[in-house]
Short mmCIF file of C-alpha atoms and ligand atoms in Angstrom, two decimals:
data_model
loop_
_atom_site.label_atom_id
_atom_site.label_comp_id
_atom_site.label_asym_id
_atom_site.label_seq_id
_atom_site.Cartn_x
_atom_site.Cartn_y
_atom_site.Cartn_z
CA UNK J 20 -22.70 17.96 -5.02
CA UNK J 21 -19.61 15.30 -5.84
CA UNK J 22 -17.62 14.14 -2.67
CA UNK J 23 -14.19 15.10 -2.52
CA UNK J 24 -11.23 13.35 -1.83
CA UNK J 25 -7.69 14.27 -1.21
CA UNK J 26 -5.09 11.48 -1.81
CA UNK J 27 -1.68 11.17 -0.72
CA UNK J 28 0.45 8.67 -2.50
CA UNK J 29 -1.40 9.03 -5.94
CA UNK J 30 2.01 8.53 -7.84
CA UNK J 31 1.77 4.65 -6.04
CA UNK J 32 0.43 1.84 -6.91
CA UNK J 33 -2.91 2.00 -4.51
CA UNK J 34 -3.14 5.71 -5.47
CA UNK J 35 -3.65 4.96 -8.98
CA UNK J 36 -6.26 2.47 -8.14
CA UNK J 37 -8.20 4.05 -5.60
CA UNK J 38 -8.30 7.19 -7.84
CA UNK J 39 -9.81 4.93 -10.65
CA UNK J 40 -12.24 3.58 -7.93
CA UNK J 41 -13.63 6.78 -6.62
CA UNK J 42 -13.97 8.40 -10.16
CA UNK J 43 -16.14 5.72 -10.81
CA UNK J 44 -17.94 6.69 -7.80
CA UNK J 45 -18.36 9.88 -8.96
CA UNK J 46 -16.15 11.57 -6.32
CA UNK J 47 -13.77 14.64 -7.53
CA UNK J 48 -10.44 13.18 -7.10
CA UNK J 49 -7.36 14.99 -5.86
CA UNK J 50 -3.84 13.73 -5.70
CA UNK J 51 -0.92 15.39 -3.69
CA UNK J 52 2.27 15.67 -5.47
CA UNK J 53 5.73 16.13 -4.18
CA UNK J 54 9.00 17.52 -5.91
CA UNK J 55 10.07 20.04 -8.52
CA UNK J 56 10.28 17.66 -11.54
CA UNK J 57 9.03 14.05 -10.23
CA UNK J 58 8.75 12.00 -13.20
CA UNK J 59 6.01 9.68 -11.86
CA UNK J 60 3.63 12.72 -12.23
CA UNK J 61 3.59 12.71 -15.75
CA UNK J 62 2.28 8.89 -15.63
CA UNK J 63 -0.43 10.43 -13.24
CA UNK J 64 -1.28 12.78 -15.85
CA UNK J 65 -1.31 10.41 -18.53
CA UNK J 66 -3.10 7.39 -16.58
CA UNK J 67 -5.57 9.40 -14.44
CA UNK J 68 -6.51 12.29 -16.27
CA UNK J 69 -9.64 13.18 -14.55
CA UNK J 70 -7.79 13.95 -11.19
CA UNK J 71 -6.46 17.08 -10.25
CA UNK J 72 -3.02 17.58 -8.53
CA UNK J 73 -2.33 19.40 -5.56
CA UNK J 74 1.49 20.19 -4.66
CA UNK J 75 2.41 19.22 -1.11
CA UNK J 76 4.83 16.85 1.07
CA UNK J 77 4.57 14.95 4.16
CA UNK J 78 7.78 16.39 5.35
CA UNK J 79 6.34 19.66 5.30
CA UNK J 80 3.47 20.74 7.59
CA UNK J 81 2.79 24.16 5.92
CA UNK J 82 2.00 22.60 2.47
CA UNK J 83 -0.43 19.86 3.71
CA UNK J 84 -2.37 22.71 5.55
CA UNK J 85 -2.52 24.60 2.14
CA UNK J 86 -3.30 21.39 0.62
CA UNK J 87 -6.27 20.66 2.69
CA UNK J 88 -7.35 24.21 2.41
CA UNK J 89 -7.52 24.51 -1.29
CA UNK J 90 -9.10 21.23 -2.10
CA UNK J 91 -11.34 21.06 1.01
CA UNK J 92 -11.94 17.12 0.84
CA UNK J 93 -14.77 15.15 2.06
CA UNK J 94 -12.15 12.58 2.64
CA UNK J 95 -8.44 12.36 3.36
CA UNK J 96 -6.44 8.72 1.98
CA UNK J 97 -2.93 8.98 3.73
CA UNK J 98 -1.16 6.76 1.15
CA UNK J 99 1.73 8.21 0.86
CA UNK J 100 5.06 6.64 2.65
CA UNK J 101 8.54 5.32 2.09
CA UNK J 102 7.17 1.93 1.73
CA UNK J 103 9.76 -0.52 0.80
CA UNK J 104 10.83 -2.48 3.83
CA UNK J 105 14.77 -2.82 2.85
CA UNK J 106 15.05 0.98 2.58
CA UNK J 107 13.85 1.62 5.75
CA UNK J 108 16.96 0.12 7.46
CA UNK J 109 19.17 2.13 4.99
CA UNK J 110 16.93 5.51 5.88
CA UNK J 111 15.76 4.66 9.08
CA UNK J 112 15.41 8.39 9.99
CA UNK J 113 13.65 9.39 6.91
CA UNK J 114 11.44 6.67 6.90
CA UNK J 115 10.41 7.65 10.23
CA UNK J 116 9.75 11.39 9.19
CA UNK J 117 7.58 10.18 6.16
CA UNK J 118 5.75 7.05 7.27
CA UNK J 119 5.37 8.05 10.89
CA UNK J 120 5.53 11.57 11.30
CA UNK J 121 3.84 12.39 7.72
CA UNK J 122 0.84 10.97 9.61
CA UNK J 123 0.96 13.22 12.13
CA UNK J 124 1.46 16.35 9.84
CA UNK J 125 -1.98 14.98 7.94
CA UNK J 126 -3.94 14.82 10.85
CA UNK J 127 -2.81 18.09 12.12
CA UNK J 128 -3.51 19.66 8.89
CA UNK J 129 -7.23 18.10 9.00
CA UNK J 130 -7.61 18.91 12.70
CA UNK J 131 -6.36 22.63 12.38
CA UNK J 132 -8.43 23.22 9.00
CA UNK J 133 -11.81 21.92 10.77
CA UNK J 134 -10.97 24.16 13.90
CA UNK J 135 -11.05 21.08 16.25
CA UNK J 136 -9.34 21.52 19.44
CA UNK J 137 -9.40 19.65 22.61
CA UNK J 138 -12.45 21.02 24.10
CA UNK J 139 -14.39 21.90 20.60
CA UNK J 140 -14.93 19.26 18.03
CA UNK J 141 -15.67 20.06 14.48
CA UNK J 142 -18.54 22.31 13.95
CA UNK J 143 -19.62 21.34 10.46
CA UNK J 144 -19.33 18.21 8.39
CA UNK J 145 -15.96 16.30 9.30
CA UNK J 146 -13.68 15.31 7.20
CA UNK J 147 -12.98 11.71 7.15
CA UNK J 148 -9.36 10.40 7.22
CA UNK J 149 -8.13 7.18 6.29
CA UNK J 150 -4.30 5.81 7.22
CA UNK J 151 -2.87 2.95 5.06
CA UNK J 152 -1.34 0.89 7.98
CA UNK J 153 0.44 -2.34 7.18
CA UNK J 154 0.43 -5.89 8.40
CA UNK J 155 4.09 -5.49 8.77
CA UNK J 156 3.39 -4.24 11.92
CA UNK J 157 2.52 -7.82 13.35
CA UNK J 158 6.22 -8.31 12.45
CA UNK J 159 6.71 -11.90 14.91
CA UNK J 160 3.45 -12.54 14.53
CA UNK J 161 2.20 -13.56 18.21
CA UNK J 162 -0.85 -15.45 16.73
CA UNK J 163 -2.18 -16.73 13.23
CA UNK J 164 -4.21 -15.75 11.53
CA UNK J 165 -3.96 -12.09 12.33
CA UNK J 166 -6.93 -9.90 13.23
CA UNK J 167 -7.55 -6.48 14.53
CA UNK J 168 -6.84 -7.59 17.88
CA UNK J 169 -3.43 -9.24 17.34
CA UNK J 170 -0.62 -7.39 19.03
CA UNK J 171 2.18 -5.71 16.94
CA UNK J 172 5.96 -6.83 17.04
CA UNK J 173 7.65 -4.94 13.88
CA UNK J 174 10.49 -6.02 12.76
CA UNK J 175 11.76 -2.88 10.54
CA UNK J 176 11.74 0.53 10.92
CA UNK J 177 9.25 0.86 8.16
CA UNK J 178 6.87 -1.24 10.90
CA UNK J 179 7.53 0.73 13.51
CA UNK J 180 6.71 3.66 11.57
CA UNK J 181 3.76 2.71 10.81
CA UNK J 182 3.03 1.34 14.10
CA UNK J 183 3.04 5.01 15.42
CA UNK J 184 1.06 6.07 12.42
CA UNK J 185 -1.55 3.41 13.16
CA UNK J 186 -1.84 4.51 17.33
CA UNK J 187 -1.81 8.09 16.12
CA UNK J 188 -4.73 7.55 14.18
CA UNK J 189 -6.52 5.90 16.75
CA UNK J 190 -5.57 8.57 19.30
CA UNK J 191 -7.00 11.29 17.36
CA UNK J 192 -10.16 9.56 16.54
CA UNK J 193 -10.12 8.93 20.90
CA UNK J 194 -8.93 12.32 21.48
CA UNK J 195 -11.07 14.53 19.16
CA UNK J 196 -13.80 12.47 18.10
CA UNK J 197 -12.06 12.40 14.46
CA UNK J 198 -13.65 10.11 11.71
CA UNK J 199 -10.06 8.43 11.63
CA UNK J 200 -9.60 4.95 10.66
CA UNK J 201 -6.62 2.79 9.67
CA UNK J 202 -7.03 -0.45 7.38
CA UNK J 203 -4.40 -2.79 8.19
CA UNK J 204 -3.58 -4.10 4.83
CA UNK J 205 -1.86 -7.59 4.03
CA UNK J 206 0.26 -7.53 0.79
CA UNK J 207 -1.55 -6.33 -2.39
CA UNK J 208 -0.23 -6.51 -5.48
CA UNK J 209 -0.69 -5.84 -9.28
CA UNK J 210 0.94 -5.17 -12.85
CA UNK J 211 1.63 -1.36 -11.53
CA UNK J 212 3.43 -3.18 -8.53
CA UNK J 213 7.09 -1.23 -8.03
CA UNK J 214 9.40 -3.39 -9.56
CA UNK J 215 11.37 -3.50 -6.03
CA UNK J 216 8.76 -5.91 -4.26
CA UNK J 217 9.12 -9.24 -4.53
CA UNK J 218 6.10 -10.05 -6.83
CA UNK J 219 7.01 -7.77 -9.25
CA UNK J 220 10.42 -8.63 -9.44
CA UNK J 221 9.47 -12.11 -9.89
CA UNK J 222 7.13 -11.22 -12.89
CA UNK J 223 9.45 -8.83 -14.64
CA UNK J 224 12.08 -11.82 -13.94
CA UNK J 225 10.16 -14.37 -15.69
CA UNK J 226 9.26 -12.17 -18.63
CA UNK J 227 13.04 -11.21 -19.33
CA UNK J 228 13.95 -15.13 -19.24
CA UNK J 229 11.38 -15.91 -21.04
CA UNK J 230 12.14 -13.36 -23.96
CA UNK J 231 15.77 -14.06 -23.74
CA UNK J 232 16.72 -11.05 -22.17
CA UNK J 233 18.19 -12.50 -19.01
CA UNK J 234 19.37 -15.81 -17.87
CA UNK J 235 18.74 -15.91 -14.06
CA UNK J 236 16.86 -14.12 -11.22
CA UNK J 237 18.40 -13.41 -8.06
CA UNK J 238 16.08 -13.60 -4.80
CA UNK J 239 16.78 -13.60 -1.05
CA UNK J 240 14.24 -15.40 1.44
CA UNK J 241 12.37 -18.08 -0.45
CA UNK J 242 10.86 -19.44 2.73
CA UNK J 243 8.89 -16.36 3.91
CA UNK J 244 5.19 -16.79 3.73
CA UNK J 245 2.73 -13.78 2.54
CA UNK J 246 -1.06 -12.94 2.06
CA UNK J 247 -0.97 -11.88 -1.03
CA UNK J 248 -4.20 -10.14 -2.70
CA UNK J 249 -4.92 -7.84 -5.79
CA UNK J 250 -4.58 -4.12 -5.31
CA UNK J 251 -7.45 -3.71 -7.00
CA UNK J 252 -9.88 -5.23 -4.67
CA UNK J 253 -7.89 -3.98 -1.58
CA UNK J 254 -8.48 -0.40 -2.54
CA UNK J 255 -12.12 -0.57 -2.27
CA UNK J 256 -11.86 -1.92 1.14
CA UNK J 257 -10.38 2.04 1.93
CA UNK J 258 -13.55 3.32 0.16
CA UNK J 259 -16.09 0.97 2.29
CA UNK J 260 -14.09 1.91 5.60
CA UNK J 261 -14.63 5.62 5.12
CA UNK J 262 -18.11 5.20 4.42
CA UNK J 263 -18.94 2.98 7.33
CA UNK J 264 -21.37 4.63 9.81
CA UNK J 265 -18.80 4.49 13.15
CA UNK J 266 -14.91 4.95 12.30
CA UNK J 267 -13.24 1.38 13.07
CA UNK J 268 -10.01 -0.32 11.74
CA UNK J 269 -9.91 -3.45 9.67
CA UNK J 270 -7.75 -6.64 8.88
CA UNK J 271 -7.70 -6.55 5.07
CA UNK J 272 -6.17 -9.59 3.49
CA UNK J 273 -7.30 -12.88 1.47
CA UNK J 274 -7.20 -15.25 4.61
CA UNK J 275 -4.20 -17.18 2.63
CA UNK J 276 -0.53 -17.69 2.50
CA UNK J 277 1.87 -18.71 0.28
CA UNK J 278 5.59 -18.66 0.57
CA UNK J 279 8.13 -16.65 -1.96
CA UNK J 280 9.17 -20.34 -3.19
CA UNK J 281 5.62 -21.06 -4.09
CA UNK J 282 5.66 -17.50 -5.62
CA UNK J 283 8.07 -18.46 -7.86
CA UNK J 284 7.02 -21.67 -8.64
CA UNK J 285 3.94 -20.21 -9.85
CA UNK J 286 4.99 -17.16 -11.92
CA UNK J 287 8.08 -19.41 -13.85
CA UNK J 288 4.98 -21.98 -14.36
CA UNK J 289 2.38 -19.37 -15.87
CA UNK J 290 5.31 -18.87 -18.71
CA UNK J 291 6.19 -22.72 -18.99
CA UNK J 292 9.71 -22.57 -17.32
CA UNK J 293 11.37 -24.48 -14.50
CA UNK J 294 12.04 -22.24 -11.86
CA UNK J 295 14.79 -24.37 -10.74
CA UNK J 296 17.00 -23.64 -13.65
CA UNK J 297 16.88 -19.55 -13.19
CA UNK J 298 16.40 -18.80 -9.68
CA UNK J 299 19.93 -18.09 -7.55
CA UNK J 300 19.65 -17.43 -3.86
CA UNK J 301 21.75 -14.35 -2.96
CA UNK J 302 22.23 -14.07 0.90
CA UNK J 303 22.79 -10.41 0.49
CA UNK J 304 18.78 -9.85 -0.40
CA UNK J 305 17.78 -11.47 3.27
CA UNK J 306 16.69 -8.88 5.75
CA UNK J 307 18.47 -7.95 8.88
CA UNK J 308 15.04 -9.08 10.33
CA UNK J 309 12.46 -11.18 8.93
CA UNK J 310 8.83 -11.21 9.08
CA UNK J 311 8.47 -15.15 8.68
CA UNK J 312 4.56 -15.28 8.35
CA UNK J 313 1.51 -13.15 7.42
CA UNK J 314 -2.05 -14.58 7.01
CA UNK J 315 -5.00 -12.30 7.93
CA UNK J 316 -8.46 -13.13 9.33
CA UNK J 317 -10.84 -10.84 7.34
CA UNK J 318 -13.77 -12.06 9.12
CA UNK J 319 -14.49 -8.31 10.31
CA UNK J 320 -14.32 -6.57 7.13
CA UNK J 321 -16.71 -9.38 5.45
CA UNK J 322 -19.31 -9.21 8.13
CA UNK J 323 -19.29 -5.30 8.57
CA UNK J 324 -18.16 -4.19 5.51
CA UNK J 325 -19.14 -6.63 3.05
CA UNK J 326 -15.46 -6.64 1.87
CA UNK J 327 -14.49 -9.98 -0.45
CA UNK J 328 -11.40 -10.00 -2.61
CA UNK J 329 -12.21 -11.49 -5.98
CA UNK J 330 -8.92 -12.25 -7.38
CA UNK J 331 -7.01 -15.44 -6.40
CA UNK J 332 -3.13 -16.04 -6.10
CA UNK J 333 -3.19 -18.11 -9.17
CA UNK J 334 -5.09 -15.33 -11.13
CA UNK J 335 -3.00 -12.36 -9.58
CA UNK J 336 0.40 -13.89 -10.53
CA UNK J 337 -0.72 -15.25 -14.04
CA UNK J 338 -2.11 -11.46 -14.54
CA UNK J 339 1.22 -10.28 -13.64
CA UNK J 340 3.64 -12.34 -15.80
CA UNK J 341 0.96 -11.98 -18.92
CA UNK J 342 1.32 -8.08 -18.33
CA UNK J 343 4.97 -8.13 -18.19
CA UNK J 344 5.38 -10.13 -21.12
CA UNK J 345 3.19 -8.00 -22.95
CA UNK J 346 5.03 -4.93 -21.54
CA UNK J 347 8.71 -6.08 -22.21
CA UNK J 348 7.82 -7.65 -25.57
CA UNK J 349 6.51 -4.50 -26.97
CA UNK J 350 9.70 -2.68 -25.84
CA UNK J 351 8.30 -1.29 -22.79
CA UNK J 352 10.54 -0.05 -19.64
CA UNK J 353 9.18 -0.77 -16.44
CA UNK J 354 10.41 2.36 -14.84
CA UNK J 355 8.90 4.52 -17.72
CA UNK J 356 5.50 6.31 -17.66
CA UNK J 357 3.87 4.72 -20.56
CA UNK J 358 4.33 1.12 -18.64
CA UNK J 359 1.06 1.16 -16.49
CA UNK J 360 -1.43 -0.91 -18.02
P1 NAP C 5 3.79 3.05 -3.54
O1 NAP C 5 3.56 2.58 -4.50
O2 NAP C 5 5.47 2.92 -2.95
O3 NAP C 5 3.36 4.33 -3.30
C1 NAP C 5 4.14 5.43 -2.48
C2 NAP C 5 3.55 6.61 -2.39
O4 NAP C 5 3.92 7.27 -1.29
C3 NAP C 5 4.54 7.22 -3.61
O5 NAP C 5 3.15 7.68 -4.50
C4 NAP C 5 5.20 8.31 -3.38
O6 NAP C 5 5.43 9.67 -4.28
C5 NAP C 5 4.62 8.65 -1.93
N1 NAP C 5 5.27 9.42 -1.03
C6 NAP C 5 6.49 9.09 -1.03
N2 NAP C 5 7.22 9.96 -0.25
C7 NAP C 5 6.41 10.88 -0.03
C8 NAP C 5 6.63 12.21 0.77
N3 NAP C 5 7.44 12.45 1.32
N4 NAP C 5 5.25 13.13 0.59
C9 NAP C 5 4.52 12.62 0.18
N5 NAP C 5 4.24 11.57 -0.85
C10 NAP C 5 5.52 10.52 -0.54
O7 NAP C 5 3.19 2.36 -2.08
P2 NAP C 5 1.79 1.48 -2.16
O8 NAP C 5 1.98 -0.03 -2.68
O9 NAP C 5 0.78 2.36 -3.68
O10 NAP C 5 0.95 1.35 -0.87
C11 NAP C 5 0.21 2.81 -0.41
C12 NAP C 5 0.18 2.83 0.95
O11 NAP C 5 -0.26 1.64 1.60
C13 NAP C 5 1.77 3.05 1.87
O12 NAP C 5 1.42 3.70 2.85
C14 NAP C 5 2.19 1.28 2.06
O13 NAP C 5 3.15 1.85 2.96
C15 NAP C 5 1.31 1.05 2.45
N6 NAP C 5 0.52 -0.68 2.45
C16 NAP C 5 1.20 -1.11 1.12
C17 NAP C 5 1.02 -2.54 1.28
C18 NAP C 5 1.09 -3.18 -0.39
O14 NAP C 5 1.09 -4.59 -0.23
N7 NAP C 5 1.33 -2.56 -1.27
C19 NAP C 5 0.31 -2.79 2.21
C20 NAP C 5 0.12 -2.53 3.40
C21 NAP C 5 0.26 -1.21 3.59
P3 NAP C 5 6.56 9.90 -5.15
O15 NAP C 5 6.49 9.36 -6.53
O16 NAP C 5 6.60 11.36 -4.70
O17 NAP C 5 7.60 9.19 -4.71
O1 G4F C 6 7.73 -8.03 -1.75
P1 G4F C 6 8.30 -7.45 -0.73
O2 G4F C 6 9.68 -6.74 -0.57
O3 G4F C 6 7.26 -6.80 0.71
P2 G4F C 6 7.05 -7.14 2.01
O4 G4F C 6 8.58 -6.50 2.79
O5 G4F C 6 6.19 -7.90 2.82
O6 G4F C 6 6.26 -5.61 2.23
C1 G4F C 6 5.10 -5.11 1.63
O7 G4F C 6 4.33 -5.45 2.28
C2 G4F C 6 3.75 -4.90 3.12
C3 G4F C 6 2.75 -5.53 3.98
O8 G4F C 6 2.85 -6.54 4.80
C4 G4F C 6 3.74 -3.52 3.38
F1 G4F C 6 3.18 -2.53 4.20
C5 G4F C 6 4.92 -2.97 2.50
O9 G4F C 6 4.79 -1.31 2.29
C6 G4F C 6 5.27 -3.86 1.18
O10 G4F C 6 4.12 -3.23 0.63
O11 G4F C 6 8.88 -8.73 0.42
C7 G4F C 6 7.93 -9.98 0.67
C8 G4F C 6 8.98 -11.00 0.81
C9 G4F C 6 10.03 -10.49 2.39
O12 G4F C 6 9.61 -11.55 3.14
C10 G4F C 6 10.97 -10.90 1.46
O13 G4F C 6 12.42 -11.31 2.25
O14 G4F C 6 9.95 -11.45 -0.17
C11 G4F C 6 11.09 -11.77 0.35
N1 G4F C 6 11.92 -11.75 -0.66
C12 G4F C 6 12.95 -12.67 -1.10
N2 G4F C 6 13.63 -12.33 -2.20
C13 G4F C 6 12.27 -10.54 -1.09
C14 G4F C 6 13.20 -10.89 -2.29
N3 G4F C 6 11.90 -9.44 -1.37
C15 G4F C 6 12.27 -8.38 -2.11
N4 G4F C 6 11.63 -7.13 -2.17
N5 G4F C 6 13.42 -8.75 -3.17
C16 G4F C 6 13.80 -10.18 -3.14
O15 G4F C 6 14.78 -10.41 -3.94
#
């Protein structure tokens, strides 16, 4: 029998790559979709034709219980979230509800459907649970590089909500003996990355300037440093975590760090452009509290899971610039369903 996976966040970047990976591993894949007429659902239907869809929302406990009852998954990957950090200041309560409380609702759905109570663990095979934790939890970092043992100091309502979900996942593992793990993932990008995040904003900006569709690119803090990897590599780590013998949390990143300025140089350079002629620094795009530096120590994932990133920062930037040049030159719209390579 094929193993069955239920993914929240199927319409997002990671959901798409993880679904493709699990399908290639022989899984039956189900995606949770929300809303009455969510335009991103048609993109999923087009790109991921073998994925089955079930309705539900991380804000709605009953819908998650119904989804778990219907799908009867072996594995649940909770990727759904308000994931754009600046939005978490503008809609802090919604972020807490979706990104934080959504984890509680998903864990409860699994617990209730599995018949697990404080005094009785799961009778039959356990549903394994993956939580999409984030390096944003490290925030104002206490040490570099960051490991599974580095203390958290989140700097945004998003980071705080992720920390809640992270500790809750650990707590359900300890309280109920559930196979529940968190992947503390550092920034990962791809041609499917949302246009609001800095890598894609830059590669789309480069493509627009190269094609004569724009004359400048407005950015915020160029000095922030991130550990950027390729999303296609990172989703494989999620799967490896749920197939491990013991439920444990892992840091997933490349171990290299670059500044936004270096990202900009690489992206404009990949299109043969001099970034200093086009980039405008805009104070309005700076954040109320910044995370200055993130850099992973992925040693545990390497030694225990055998996970290694395969795409370098330079290859990733070139891949994204090329994809955006192709998209825009072909008349594509980054916000439309046809746009995912
Ligand atoms: P993304 O592209 O922004 O996708 C977010 C997903 O969450 C979308 O599918 C969205 O669905 C869904 N969602 C939003 N509100 C929801 C709700 N109320 N109920 C159910 N689903 C909801 O994010 P991503 O980059 O793929 O990241 C996946 C996960 O990893 C997120 O939890 C993110 O916080 C976390 N993470 C990402 C990174 C990274 O660098 N990419 C790093 C660390 C952690 P709709 O289409 O319905 O809005
Ligand atoms: O691309 P970003 O918006 O990603 P950020 O804030 O690091 O968050 C991403 O990674 C997290 C993991 O560490 C995830 F949990 C989260 O869901 C998301 O996927 O910004 C990266 C850096 C920041 O320091 C920001 O201040 O780029 C800087 N930046 C400079 N100018 C900009 C801009 N960011 C954006 N989005 N837009 C700008 O114009």
